[in-house]
Each structure stands twice: as C-alpha cells, then as structure tokens.
Coordinates of C-alpha atoms in Angstrom, one line a residue:
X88 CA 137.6 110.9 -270.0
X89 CA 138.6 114.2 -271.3
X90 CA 136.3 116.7 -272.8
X91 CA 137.0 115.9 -276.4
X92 CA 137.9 112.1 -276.4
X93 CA 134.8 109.9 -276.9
X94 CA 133.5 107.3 -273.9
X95 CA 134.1 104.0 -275.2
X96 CA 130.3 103.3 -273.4
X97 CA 127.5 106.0 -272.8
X98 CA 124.8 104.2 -270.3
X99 CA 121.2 105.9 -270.3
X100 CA 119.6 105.7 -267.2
X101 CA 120.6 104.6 -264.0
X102 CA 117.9 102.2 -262.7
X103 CA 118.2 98.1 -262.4
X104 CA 119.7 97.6 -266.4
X105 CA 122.0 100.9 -266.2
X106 CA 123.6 99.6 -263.2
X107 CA 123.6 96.0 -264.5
X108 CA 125.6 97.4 -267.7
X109 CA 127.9 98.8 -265.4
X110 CA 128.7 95.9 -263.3
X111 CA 129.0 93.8 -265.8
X112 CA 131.7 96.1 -268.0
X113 CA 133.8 96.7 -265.2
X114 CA 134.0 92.7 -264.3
X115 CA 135.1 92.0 -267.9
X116 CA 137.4 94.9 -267.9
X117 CA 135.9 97.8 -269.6
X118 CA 136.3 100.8 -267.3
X119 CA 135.8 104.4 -269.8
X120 CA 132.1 104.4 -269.4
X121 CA 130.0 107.2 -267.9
X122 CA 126.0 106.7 -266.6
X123 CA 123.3 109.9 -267.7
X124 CA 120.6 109.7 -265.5
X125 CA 117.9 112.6 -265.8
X126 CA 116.7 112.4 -261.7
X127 CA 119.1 113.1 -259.4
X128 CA 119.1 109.6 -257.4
X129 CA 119.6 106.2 -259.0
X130 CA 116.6 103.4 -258.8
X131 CA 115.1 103.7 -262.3
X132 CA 111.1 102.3 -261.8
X133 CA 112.2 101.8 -257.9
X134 CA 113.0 105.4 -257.3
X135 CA 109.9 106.4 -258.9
X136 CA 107.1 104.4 -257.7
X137 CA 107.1 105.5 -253.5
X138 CA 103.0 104.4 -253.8
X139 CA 101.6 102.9 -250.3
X140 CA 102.5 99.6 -250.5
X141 CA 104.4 99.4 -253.3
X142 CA 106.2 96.0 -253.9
X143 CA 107.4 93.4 -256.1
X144 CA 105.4 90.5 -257.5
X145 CA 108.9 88.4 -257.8
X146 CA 110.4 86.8 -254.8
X147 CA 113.7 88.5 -253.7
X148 CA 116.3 86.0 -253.9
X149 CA 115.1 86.3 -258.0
X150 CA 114.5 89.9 -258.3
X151 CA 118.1 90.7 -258.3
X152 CA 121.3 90.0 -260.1
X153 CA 123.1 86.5 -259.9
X154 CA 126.2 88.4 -260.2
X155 CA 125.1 90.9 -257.4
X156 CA 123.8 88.6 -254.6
X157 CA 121.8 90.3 -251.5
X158 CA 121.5 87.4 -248.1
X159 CA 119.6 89.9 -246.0
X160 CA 116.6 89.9 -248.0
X161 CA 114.0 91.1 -245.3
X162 CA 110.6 89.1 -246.8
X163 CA 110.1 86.5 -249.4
X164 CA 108.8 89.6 -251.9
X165 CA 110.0 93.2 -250.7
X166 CA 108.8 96.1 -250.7
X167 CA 110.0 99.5 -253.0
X168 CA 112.1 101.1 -250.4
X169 CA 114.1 97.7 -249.7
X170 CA 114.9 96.9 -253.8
X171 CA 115.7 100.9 -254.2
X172 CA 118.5 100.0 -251.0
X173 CA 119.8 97.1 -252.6
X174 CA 120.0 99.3 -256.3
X175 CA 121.8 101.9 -254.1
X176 CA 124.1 99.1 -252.2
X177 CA 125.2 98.0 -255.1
X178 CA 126.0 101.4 -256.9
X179 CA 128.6 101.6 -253.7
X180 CA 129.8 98.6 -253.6
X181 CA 131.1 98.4 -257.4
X182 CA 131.9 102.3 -257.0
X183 CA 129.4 103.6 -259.5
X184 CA 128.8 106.8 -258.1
X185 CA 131.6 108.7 -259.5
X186 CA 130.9 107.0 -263.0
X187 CA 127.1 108.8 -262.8
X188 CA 126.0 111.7 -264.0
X189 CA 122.9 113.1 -262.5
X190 CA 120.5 115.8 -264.4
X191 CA 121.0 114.6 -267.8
X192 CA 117.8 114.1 -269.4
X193 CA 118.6 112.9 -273.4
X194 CA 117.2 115.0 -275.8
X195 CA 119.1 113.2 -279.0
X196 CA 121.3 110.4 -279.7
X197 CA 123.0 110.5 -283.1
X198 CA 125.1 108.5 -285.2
X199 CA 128.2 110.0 -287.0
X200 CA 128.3 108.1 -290.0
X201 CA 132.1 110.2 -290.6
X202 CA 133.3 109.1 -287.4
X203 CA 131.0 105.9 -286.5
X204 CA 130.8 108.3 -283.0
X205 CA 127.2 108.3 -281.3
X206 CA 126.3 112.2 -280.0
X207 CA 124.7 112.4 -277.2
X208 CA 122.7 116.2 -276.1
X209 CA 121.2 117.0 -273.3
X210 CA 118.3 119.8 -272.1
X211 CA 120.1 122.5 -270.7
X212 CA 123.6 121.8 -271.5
X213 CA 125.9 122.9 -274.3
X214 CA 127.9 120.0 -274.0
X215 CA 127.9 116.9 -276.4
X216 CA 129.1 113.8 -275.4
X217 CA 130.5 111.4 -277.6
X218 CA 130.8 107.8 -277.6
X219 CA 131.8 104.6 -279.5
X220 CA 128.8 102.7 -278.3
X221 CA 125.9 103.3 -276.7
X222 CA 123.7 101.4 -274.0
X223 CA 119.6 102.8 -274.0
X224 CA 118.8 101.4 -270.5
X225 CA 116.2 103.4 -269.7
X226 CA 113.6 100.6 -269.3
X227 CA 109.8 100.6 -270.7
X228 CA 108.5 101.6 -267.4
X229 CA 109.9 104.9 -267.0
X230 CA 107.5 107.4 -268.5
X231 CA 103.9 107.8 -266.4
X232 CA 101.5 110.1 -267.8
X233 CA 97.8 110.6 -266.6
X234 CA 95.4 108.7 -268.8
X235 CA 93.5 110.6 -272.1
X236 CA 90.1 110.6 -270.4
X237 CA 87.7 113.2 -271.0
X238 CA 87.3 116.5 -268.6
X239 CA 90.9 116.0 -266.7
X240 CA 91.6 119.0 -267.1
X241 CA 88.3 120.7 -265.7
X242 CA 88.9 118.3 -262.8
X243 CA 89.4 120.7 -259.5
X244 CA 90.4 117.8 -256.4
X245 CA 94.0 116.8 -255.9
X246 CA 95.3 114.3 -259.0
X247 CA 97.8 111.9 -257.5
X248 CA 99.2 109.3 -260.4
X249 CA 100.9 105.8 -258.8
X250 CA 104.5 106.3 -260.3
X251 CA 104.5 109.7 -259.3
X252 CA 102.9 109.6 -255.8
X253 CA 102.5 112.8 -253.6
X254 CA 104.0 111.9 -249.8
X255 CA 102.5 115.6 -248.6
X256 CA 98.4 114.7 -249.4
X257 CA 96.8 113.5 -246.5
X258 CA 93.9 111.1 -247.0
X259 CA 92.7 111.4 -243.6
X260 CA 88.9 112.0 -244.1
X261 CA 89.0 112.7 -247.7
X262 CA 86.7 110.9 -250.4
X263 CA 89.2 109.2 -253.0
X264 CA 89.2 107.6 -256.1
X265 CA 91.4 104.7 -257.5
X266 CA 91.3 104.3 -261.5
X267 CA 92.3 100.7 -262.2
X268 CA 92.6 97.4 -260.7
X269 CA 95.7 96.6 -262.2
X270 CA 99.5 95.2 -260.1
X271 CA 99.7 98.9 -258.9
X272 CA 96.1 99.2 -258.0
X273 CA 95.5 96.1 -255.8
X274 CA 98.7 97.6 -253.5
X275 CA 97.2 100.8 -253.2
X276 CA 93.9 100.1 -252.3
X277 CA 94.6 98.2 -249.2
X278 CA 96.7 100.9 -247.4
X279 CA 94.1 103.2 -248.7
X280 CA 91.3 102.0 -247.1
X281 CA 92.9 102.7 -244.0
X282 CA 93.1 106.3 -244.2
X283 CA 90.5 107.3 -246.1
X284 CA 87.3 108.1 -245.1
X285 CA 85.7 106.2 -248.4
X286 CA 87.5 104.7 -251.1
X287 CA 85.8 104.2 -254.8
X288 CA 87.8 101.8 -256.8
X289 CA 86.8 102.3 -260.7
X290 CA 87.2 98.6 -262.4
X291 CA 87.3 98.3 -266.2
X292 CA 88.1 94.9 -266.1
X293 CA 88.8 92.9 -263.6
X294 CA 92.1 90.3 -263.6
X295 CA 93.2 86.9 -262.3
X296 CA 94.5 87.4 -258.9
X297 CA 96.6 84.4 -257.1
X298 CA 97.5 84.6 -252.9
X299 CA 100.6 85.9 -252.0
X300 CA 102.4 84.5 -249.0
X301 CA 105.1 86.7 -247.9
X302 CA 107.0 85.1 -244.9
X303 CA 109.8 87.5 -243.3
X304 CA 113.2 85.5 -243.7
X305 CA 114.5 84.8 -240.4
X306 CA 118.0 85.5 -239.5
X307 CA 119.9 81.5 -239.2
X308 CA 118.8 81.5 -243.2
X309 CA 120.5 85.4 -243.6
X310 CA 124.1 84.0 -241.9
X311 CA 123.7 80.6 -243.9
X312 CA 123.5 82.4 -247.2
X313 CA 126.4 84.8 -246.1
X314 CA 128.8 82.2 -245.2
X315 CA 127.5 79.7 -248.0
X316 CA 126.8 81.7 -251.0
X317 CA 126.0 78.5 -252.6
X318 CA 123.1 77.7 -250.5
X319 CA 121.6 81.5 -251.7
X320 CA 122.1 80.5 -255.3
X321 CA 120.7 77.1 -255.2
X322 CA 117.1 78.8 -253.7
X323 CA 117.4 81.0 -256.5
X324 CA 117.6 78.4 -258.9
X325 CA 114.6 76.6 -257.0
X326 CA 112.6 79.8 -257.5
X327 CA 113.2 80.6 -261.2
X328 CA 112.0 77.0 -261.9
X329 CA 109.3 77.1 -260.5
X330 CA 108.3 80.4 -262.1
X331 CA 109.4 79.0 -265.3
X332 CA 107.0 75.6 -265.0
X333 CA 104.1 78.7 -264.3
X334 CA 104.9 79.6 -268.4
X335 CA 102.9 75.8 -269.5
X336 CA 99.7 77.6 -267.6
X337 CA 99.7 81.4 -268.4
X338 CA 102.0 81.6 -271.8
X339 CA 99.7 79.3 -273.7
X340 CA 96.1 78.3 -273.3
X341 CA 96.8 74.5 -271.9
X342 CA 95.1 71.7 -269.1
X343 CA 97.3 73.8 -266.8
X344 CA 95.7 77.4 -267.8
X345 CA 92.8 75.5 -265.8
X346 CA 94.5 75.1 -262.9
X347 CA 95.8 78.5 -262.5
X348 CA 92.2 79.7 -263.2
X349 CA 91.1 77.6 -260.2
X350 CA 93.4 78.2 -258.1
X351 CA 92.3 81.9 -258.5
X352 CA 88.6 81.1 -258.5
X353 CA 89.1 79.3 -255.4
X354 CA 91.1 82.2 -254.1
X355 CA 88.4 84.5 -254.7
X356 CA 85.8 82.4 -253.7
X357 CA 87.7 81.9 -250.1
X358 CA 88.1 85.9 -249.6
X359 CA 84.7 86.8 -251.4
X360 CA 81.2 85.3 -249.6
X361 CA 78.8 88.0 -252.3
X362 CA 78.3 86.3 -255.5
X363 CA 77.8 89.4 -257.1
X364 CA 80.7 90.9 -256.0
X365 CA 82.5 87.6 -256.9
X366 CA 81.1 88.0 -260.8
X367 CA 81.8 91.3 -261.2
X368 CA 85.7 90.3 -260.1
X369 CA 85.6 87.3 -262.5
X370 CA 88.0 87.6 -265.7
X371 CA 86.2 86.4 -269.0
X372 CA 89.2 86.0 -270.5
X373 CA 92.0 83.3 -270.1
X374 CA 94.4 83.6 -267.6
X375 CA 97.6 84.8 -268.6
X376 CA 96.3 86.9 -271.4
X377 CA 96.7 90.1 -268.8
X378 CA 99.3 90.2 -266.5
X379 CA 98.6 88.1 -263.5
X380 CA 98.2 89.6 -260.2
X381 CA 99.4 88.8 -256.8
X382 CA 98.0 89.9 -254.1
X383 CA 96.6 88.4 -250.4
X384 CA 94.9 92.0 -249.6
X385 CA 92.9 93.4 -252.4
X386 CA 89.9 91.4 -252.0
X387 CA 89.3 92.0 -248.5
X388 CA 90.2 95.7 -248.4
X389 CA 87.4 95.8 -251.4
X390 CA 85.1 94.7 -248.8
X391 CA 85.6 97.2 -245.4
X392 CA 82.8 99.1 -245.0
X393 CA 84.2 102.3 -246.4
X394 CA 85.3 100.5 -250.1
X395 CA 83.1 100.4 -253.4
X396 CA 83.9 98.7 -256.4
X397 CA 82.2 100.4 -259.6
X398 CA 82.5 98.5 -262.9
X399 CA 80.3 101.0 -264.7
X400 CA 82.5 102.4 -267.6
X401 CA 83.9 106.0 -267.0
X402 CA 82.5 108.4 -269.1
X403 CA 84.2 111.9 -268.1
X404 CA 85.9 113.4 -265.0
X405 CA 84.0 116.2 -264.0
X406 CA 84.7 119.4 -262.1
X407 CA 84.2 117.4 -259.0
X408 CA 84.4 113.8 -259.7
X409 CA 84.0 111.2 -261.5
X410 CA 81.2 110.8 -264.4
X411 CA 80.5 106.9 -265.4
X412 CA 78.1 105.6 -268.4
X413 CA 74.9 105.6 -266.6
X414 CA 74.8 108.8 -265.6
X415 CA 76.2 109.0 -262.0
X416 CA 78.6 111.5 -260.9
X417 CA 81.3 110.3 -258.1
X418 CA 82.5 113.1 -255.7
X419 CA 85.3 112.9 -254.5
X420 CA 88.1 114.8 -252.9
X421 CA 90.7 113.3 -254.6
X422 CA 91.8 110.7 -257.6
X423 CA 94.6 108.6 -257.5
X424 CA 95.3 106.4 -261.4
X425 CA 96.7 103.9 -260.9
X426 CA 96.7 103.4 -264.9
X427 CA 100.7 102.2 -265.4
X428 CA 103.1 103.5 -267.8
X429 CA 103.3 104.6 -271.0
X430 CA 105.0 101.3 -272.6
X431 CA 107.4 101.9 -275.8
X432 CA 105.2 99.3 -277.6
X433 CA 105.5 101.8 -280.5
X434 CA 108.0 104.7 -280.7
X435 CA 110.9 105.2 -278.9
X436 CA 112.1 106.0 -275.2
X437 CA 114.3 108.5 -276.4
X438 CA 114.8 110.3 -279.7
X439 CA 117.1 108.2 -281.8
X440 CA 119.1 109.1 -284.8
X441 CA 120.9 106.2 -287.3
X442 CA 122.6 105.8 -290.1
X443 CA 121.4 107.6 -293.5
X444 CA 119.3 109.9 -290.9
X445 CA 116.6 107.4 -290.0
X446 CA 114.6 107.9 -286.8
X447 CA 113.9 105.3 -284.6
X448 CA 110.8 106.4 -283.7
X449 CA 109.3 106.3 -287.6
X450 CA 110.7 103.1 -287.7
X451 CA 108.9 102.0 -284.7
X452 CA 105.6 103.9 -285.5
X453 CA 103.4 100.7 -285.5
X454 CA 105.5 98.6 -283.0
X455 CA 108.8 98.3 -281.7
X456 CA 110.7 95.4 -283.1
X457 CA 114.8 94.5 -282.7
X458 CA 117.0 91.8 -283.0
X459 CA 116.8 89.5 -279.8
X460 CA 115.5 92.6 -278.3
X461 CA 118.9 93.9 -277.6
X462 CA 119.9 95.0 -281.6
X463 CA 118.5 96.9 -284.8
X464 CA 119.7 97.3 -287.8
X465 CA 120.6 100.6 -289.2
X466 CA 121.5 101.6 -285.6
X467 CA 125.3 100.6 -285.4
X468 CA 126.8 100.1 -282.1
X469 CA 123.9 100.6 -280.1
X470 CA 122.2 98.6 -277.7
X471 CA 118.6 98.2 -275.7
X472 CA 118.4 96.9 -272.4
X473 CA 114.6 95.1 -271.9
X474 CA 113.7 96.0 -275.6
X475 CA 111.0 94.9 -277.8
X476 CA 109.9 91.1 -276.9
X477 CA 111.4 91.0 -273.7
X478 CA 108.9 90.9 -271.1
X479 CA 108.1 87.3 -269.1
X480 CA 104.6 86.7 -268.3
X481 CA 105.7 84.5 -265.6
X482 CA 109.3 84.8 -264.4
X483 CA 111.7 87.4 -263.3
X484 CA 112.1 90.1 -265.7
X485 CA 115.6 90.7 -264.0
X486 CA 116.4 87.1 -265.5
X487 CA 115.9 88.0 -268.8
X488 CA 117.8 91.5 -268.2
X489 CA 120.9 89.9 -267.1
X490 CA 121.1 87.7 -270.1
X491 CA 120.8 90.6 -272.5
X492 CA 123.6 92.4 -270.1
X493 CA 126.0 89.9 -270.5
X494 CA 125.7 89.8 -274.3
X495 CA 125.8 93.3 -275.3
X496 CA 128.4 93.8 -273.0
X497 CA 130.1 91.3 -274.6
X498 CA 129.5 92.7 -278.2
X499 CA 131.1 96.0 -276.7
X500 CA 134.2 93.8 -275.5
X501 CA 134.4 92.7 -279.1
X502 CA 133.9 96.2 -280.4
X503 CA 136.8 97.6 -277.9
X504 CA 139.1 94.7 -278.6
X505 CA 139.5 94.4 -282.3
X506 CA 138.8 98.7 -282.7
X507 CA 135.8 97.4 -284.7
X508 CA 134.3 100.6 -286.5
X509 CA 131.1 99.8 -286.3
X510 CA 128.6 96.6 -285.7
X511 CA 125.4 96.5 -286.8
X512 CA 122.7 93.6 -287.0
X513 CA 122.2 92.5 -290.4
X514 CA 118.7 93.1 -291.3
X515 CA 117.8 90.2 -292.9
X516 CA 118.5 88.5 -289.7
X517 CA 116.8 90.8 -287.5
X518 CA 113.3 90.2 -290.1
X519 CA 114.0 86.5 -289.8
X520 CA 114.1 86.7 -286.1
X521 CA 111.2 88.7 -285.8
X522 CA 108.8 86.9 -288.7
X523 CA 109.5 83.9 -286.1
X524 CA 108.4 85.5 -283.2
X525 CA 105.2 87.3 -284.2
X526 CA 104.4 83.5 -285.8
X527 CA 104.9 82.1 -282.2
X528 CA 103.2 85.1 -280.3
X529 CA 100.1 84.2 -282.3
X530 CA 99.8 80.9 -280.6
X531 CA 100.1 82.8 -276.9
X532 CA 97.6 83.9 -274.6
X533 CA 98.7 87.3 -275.1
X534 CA 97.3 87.3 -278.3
X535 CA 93.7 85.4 -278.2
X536 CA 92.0 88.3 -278.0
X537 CA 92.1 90.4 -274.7
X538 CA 93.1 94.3 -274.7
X539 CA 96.0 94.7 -272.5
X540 CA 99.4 96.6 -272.7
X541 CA 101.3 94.5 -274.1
X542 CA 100.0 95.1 -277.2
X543 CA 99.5 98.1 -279.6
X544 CA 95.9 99.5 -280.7
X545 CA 95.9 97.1 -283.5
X546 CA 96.7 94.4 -281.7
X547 CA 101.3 94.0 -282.6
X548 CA 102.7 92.6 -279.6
X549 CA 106.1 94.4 -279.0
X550 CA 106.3 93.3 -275.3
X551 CA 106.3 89.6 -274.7
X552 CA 108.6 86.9 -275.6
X553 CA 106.6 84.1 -276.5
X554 CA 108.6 81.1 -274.6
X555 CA 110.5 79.5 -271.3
X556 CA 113.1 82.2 -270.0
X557 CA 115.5 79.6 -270.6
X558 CA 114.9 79.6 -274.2
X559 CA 115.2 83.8 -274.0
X560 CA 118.8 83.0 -272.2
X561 CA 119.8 80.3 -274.6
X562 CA 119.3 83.0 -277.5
X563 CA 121.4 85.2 -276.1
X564 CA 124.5 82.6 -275.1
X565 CA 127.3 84.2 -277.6
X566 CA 127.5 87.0 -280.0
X567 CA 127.1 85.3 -284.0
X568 CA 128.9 87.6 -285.8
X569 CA 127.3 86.0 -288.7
X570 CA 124.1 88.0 -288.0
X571 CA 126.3 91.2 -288.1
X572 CA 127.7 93.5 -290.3
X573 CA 131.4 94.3 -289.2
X574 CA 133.7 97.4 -290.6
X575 CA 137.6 98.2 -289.1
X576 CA 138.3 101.4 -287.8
X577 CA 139.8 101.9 -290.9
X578 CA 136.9 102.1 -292.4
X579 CA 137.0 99.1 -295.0
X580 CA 133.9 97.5 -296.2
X581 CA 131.8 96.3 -294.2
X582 CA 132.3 92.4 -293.6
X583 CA 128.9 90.4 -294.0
X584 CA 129.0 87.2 -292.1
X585 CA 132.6 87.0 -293.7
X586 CA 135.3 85.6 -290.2
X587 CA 132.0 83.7 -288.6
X588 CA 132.4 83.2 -285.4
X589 CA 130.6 82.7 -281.9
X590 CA 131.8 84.4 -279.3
X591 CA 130.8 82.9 -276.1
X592 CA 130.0 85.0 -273.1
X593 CA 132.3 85.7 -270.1

C-alpha cells in the first residue's frame, strides 16, 4: 500500500472480529488490507478486562474460530489471559502483525460520494487513509465508563472499574466495595474476598445463576485433537448444540424456562442454608430475560465471614463511601464497579459519515438497527462486525461472529472482483428485515418486562437476535444481491435488484 492509493479493506480494531476479518480475507484471497487498533496490543474485550478471575462463560472448544482451531485448551472454560494467548497465537500464525497498526484511535470515517472512497482520520495524525471498503470491528464491549451515580466525583478512596482494572492497588487489609452482581461481578468477588479485609457487594438486582463445572482437559484428549482435528470439531459441534437446545428455556418463556429456573433454585438452595439471604438472591423475573450467569463461586464467597451483600438501593457515593436509600453510609477504602460497558444500543462506536452527509449516530439516536446486523443503508461499502441484533442469550457469540465474517467478507470479494463502485443495502429491505425482528423480539424474554442492557431506556432492543444461532447462520448463508443496490466503477446507475443472484459463501 502506498501512501496515496486506497486499501481495498480498512479493519477497525484488532480484538476477536478484527482478526476474524483478517483471517478470513486472506483465505479467500484478499491480501491489501491494513488493521487500526487504538491500544498498542491486540485482544479487543480480552486485552482489556485483566479483573481477578476474569473468564469466559463459553466453553473453549466454542469460544474460538472453526477456521482457527486451538487442541491445547487448558480447562473446559478459560480464563482471560489464556483466550488473549490464543487471539495473539493466531495473529502470528496467519502473519497479522505486519498488517496492524497500533495507536490509531478513529476519530471519523467518511464516505466520498465523488470517489465512492471511505476516509478514515485519526487523533494525532495528519494522515488520511483511504479505502474502498470498510470493516467497523470494534465490538459493543469496548468502551467502559464509570456509572452516572451521584457524588463520584467527591469520592476520595481509590476507583478501580472491571474493564479497566488496576494490577498496582493492593487489597490487602483495605475495606472494598463491589457495585453489581452482574457476569463480571460474581468473578470478582470470589478472589476478592481473599484479599480483602471486608468485602461489601452492592446488589440491585439479583440474577439467575447456574453451576459451572470447569474440568482441566487432560493431555491424551490435547494429542487426540492434534493428530485428529476431526475429533476437536465434532466436540465442538456437541457443545454448540447443546447451547443451542438452552435457547427453548431462556429465549422464550416456555415449560423449559422452568427448568432452568430450578435448576438455579436448586443451585442456590444447595450453596445457600439462610433463607433470607436465599430471597434476597432470588430473581422475580423470568430467567433469560437478563443475561444468565455462570458461576460455582459467587455464592459461597458471599458467605465468608468478611462478605456482605447490601440490596438497599444506592443513593450517592460520598466523600468516603458509599451512601444507600435508608440512610447508611458504607466506608470503605476502595470501590471497584463492576457495572459493564457502555453497549452501542443507541449511537454509534465510532463517528460515522454516509452518503448525502448523514451521521450514523443521528440515525441511531433511539436504537441501533442494520440489515442482518452486518449492513445499513445509506452507508455503502461498509460493514459491522457483532452489530445491532446480534447478541445470543445462550450460545457462543463467536458463532454468530464467524457467520457474519464470512459474509461480508464475501460481499468485499464481490466488491473487489467485479470493481463494483459501491454496494449498499436497499432500505426497503433493511426496514423489512428489521419490522420482522422487533415483531419477533416482542415475543422473547428479553422483552417481558425486566430492565437490563440489552435494551434502551425506552425499552428498543438493539442487542438480541430473537432465535436458534442456526437460524442467525442460515441468514447469513450467501450475499442476495437483490437486497442491494449495485453501481460500476464507472459510475452508472445504480442497479436495484436488476442481475439477482446469490452468491454463496466460500
């Protein structure tokens, strides 16, 4: 790539989906593509969230790519520093590195109507890059920002957040505070409690929590799935169906919701004996509706001797502490939130520019929406990675980001091939798809009724897709060019479903 000639692909972000996209262009052939990455180390989410006992709620073997296997998956789930090795292993193996650029945060992408270019700036550098597409893989969890709570800013102890954890604090001896229960929260608090000299874990509301049995994988099964791939892919296959039968209990309120719920109940009733303690860890809302949580620890590191749970509502951070609804003020010597990330459930990761100068983020002001998450309209040429309505409530999110790899890397094969000007989702297809999906979100768990983050403040669901992960691969098979608008690089009008054809993927 020279300085003036535009990339044929600009990636954003080099976490799980940026190298994905990369993988996956280079194995069909595309090789003038270039990674921006604002850190200065690859790993996306991985990289970021170091947190005491920080791990994945996804067995291994399905928490990675099926075109990148790993056989020497330590544990059935690992932990953050094992999935950051395997991100980095496979940046080296496909020889990524040199295709990365590190230190360049995005501070604009915008469409060239004149050239059908994308322009691409960047804080602190004068150069533009230019490109034919463009790849946002920056993924939702990639911002963390402490939580709007009154008074913290007067607060004067140490403020650690999960995603951006500080190795140098030593807990030894030191009163601590843990806001939120949530997937981050119930991996904290156990290696917490060990340190600390008291632990005070602030519940809003508690969630359904299910066991998690995480056997190391012994070394005869490592060589088998080296020497016999096959054997590795067929336990992967045995996992994600067996995550995907979970969707019949947690997507939608069934006889099998009930069973989760016991299975939880009993859980909690097996590691609780205190029945208040049990009530105030109950959910009165259906299982499913928040995200579910795995975890074999949390309820008996709620219960050492130096561990309170408070389900009073907070009502300020003060100078010293915390401040909840009846009047009680917490001291403590430091606060750790454990409040997640700010989700792109409205606006956009980065700042976006179209055609006839519209903004992404004004489009999205109320909810994000696109075109089998991957598309939308008015934004030619460009494509999401984990976008609007593609979030699993009970499989492997990595599932559902392979599929949308393989397609838009296959639109960008179809763009390179035929020197395509520009394509760009039609928009009547894109409100078709998405009148269909809000429809069928209405009938989900998600929506009857719970506040969670999957949703916005008036209650648009912009994360979930409402269905089997099959059915989210099965959308996603071929590229319809009849839901596209196509123009030549010679700039001749734009072809509307005129040529149909479905291009299948590989």
């Amino acid at each position: 790539m020279s300085a003036t000639e535009p990339l044929d692909v600009a990636i954003i972000g080099a976490g799980f989906a940026g190298i994905g996209t990369a993988i996956r262009l280079r194995q069909k052939g595309i090789t003038d593509f270039a990674i921006f990455e604002r850190d200065t180390k690859v790993g996306g989410t991985w990289r970021d969230n170091t947190y005491p006992g920080a791990a994945c709620d996804i067995p291994s073997r399905l928490y990675s790519y099926s075109f990148a296997p790993n056989p020497d998956w330590s544990h059935t789930y690992s932990g953050s520093p094992e999935i950051l090795g395997y991100i980095e292993s496979m940046v080296d193996e496909f020889g990524l590195r040199p295709r990365i650029r590190f230190g360049h945060t995005v501070t604009g992408t915008t469409f060239d109507e004149a050239t059908g270019l994308w322009s691409i700036t960047f804080a602190g550098r004068r150069r533009t890059v230019r490109a034919r597409t463009v790849v946002i893989a920056s993924g939702p969890l990639s911002n963390a920002s402490f939580p709007a709570i009154p008074g913290i800013e007067d607060y004067e102890g140490h403020k650690i957040h999960s995603a951006r954890w500080d190795h140098d604090y030593d807990f030894t001896g030191k009163r601590v505070a843990v806001v939120g229960t949530g997937a981050s929260a119930v991996q904290i608090v156990p290696e917490l409690v060990r340190q600390a000299e008291t632990v005070k874990v602030f519940q809003r509301t508690p969630g359904w929590v299910l066991p998690r049995v995480n056997r190391p994988t012994n070394e005869l099964t490592k060589q088998l799935y080296r020497r016999l791939p096959v054997t590795e892919s067929l336990a992967r296959q045995g996992w994600f169906w067996g995550h995907e039968s979970v969707a019949l209990g947690v997507v939608w309120n069934t006889p099998l919701t009930r069973v989760v719920e016991s299975v939880a109940k009993l859980h909690l009733r097996t590691q609780v004996r205190d029945p208040w303690l049990r009530r105030q860890l109950t959910p009165d809302f259906r299982a499913g509706c928040k995200r579910l949580l795995m975890t074999s620890d949390f309820y008996p590191a709620l219960q050492r001797a130096n561990c309170t749970l408070v389900t009073w509502p907070i009502a300020r951070i003060s100078e010293h502490g915390i401040r909840t609804a009846e009047g009680i003020e917490h001291r403590v010597d430091c606060i750790v939130f454990a409040t997640g990330f700010d989700v792109s459930k409205a606006g956009s990761p980065i700042p976006v520019t179209g055609r006839d100068g519209r903004v992404l983020a004004d489009e999205w002001s109320k909810g994000a929406y696109a075109y089998k998450s991957v598309a939308v309209a008015g934004y030619p040429n460009l494509f999401l990675t984990f976008g609007p309505n593609s979030g699993p409530g009970h499989n492997s999110a990595l599932v559902y980001m392979e599929a949308q790899i393989d397609y838009l890397t296959d639109a960008i094969g179809m763009i390179l091939r035929q020197n395509l000007r520009t394509l760009e989702v039609r928009r009547d297809k894109q409100d078709r798809h998405n009148a269909r999906l809000q429809q069928r979100l209405s009938a989900t768990t998600w929506n009857s009724g719970c506040r969670s983050w999957y949703l916005t403040e008036d209650g648009f669901n912009a994360t979930m897709f409402p269905g089997f992960g099959t059915q989210y691969v099965r959308q996603l098979a071929a590229v319809d060019t009849d839901d596209y608008i196509l123009t030549s690089s010679a700039a001749t009008p734009a072809i509307a479903g005129a040529d149909h054809a479905v291009v299948p993927l590989g």
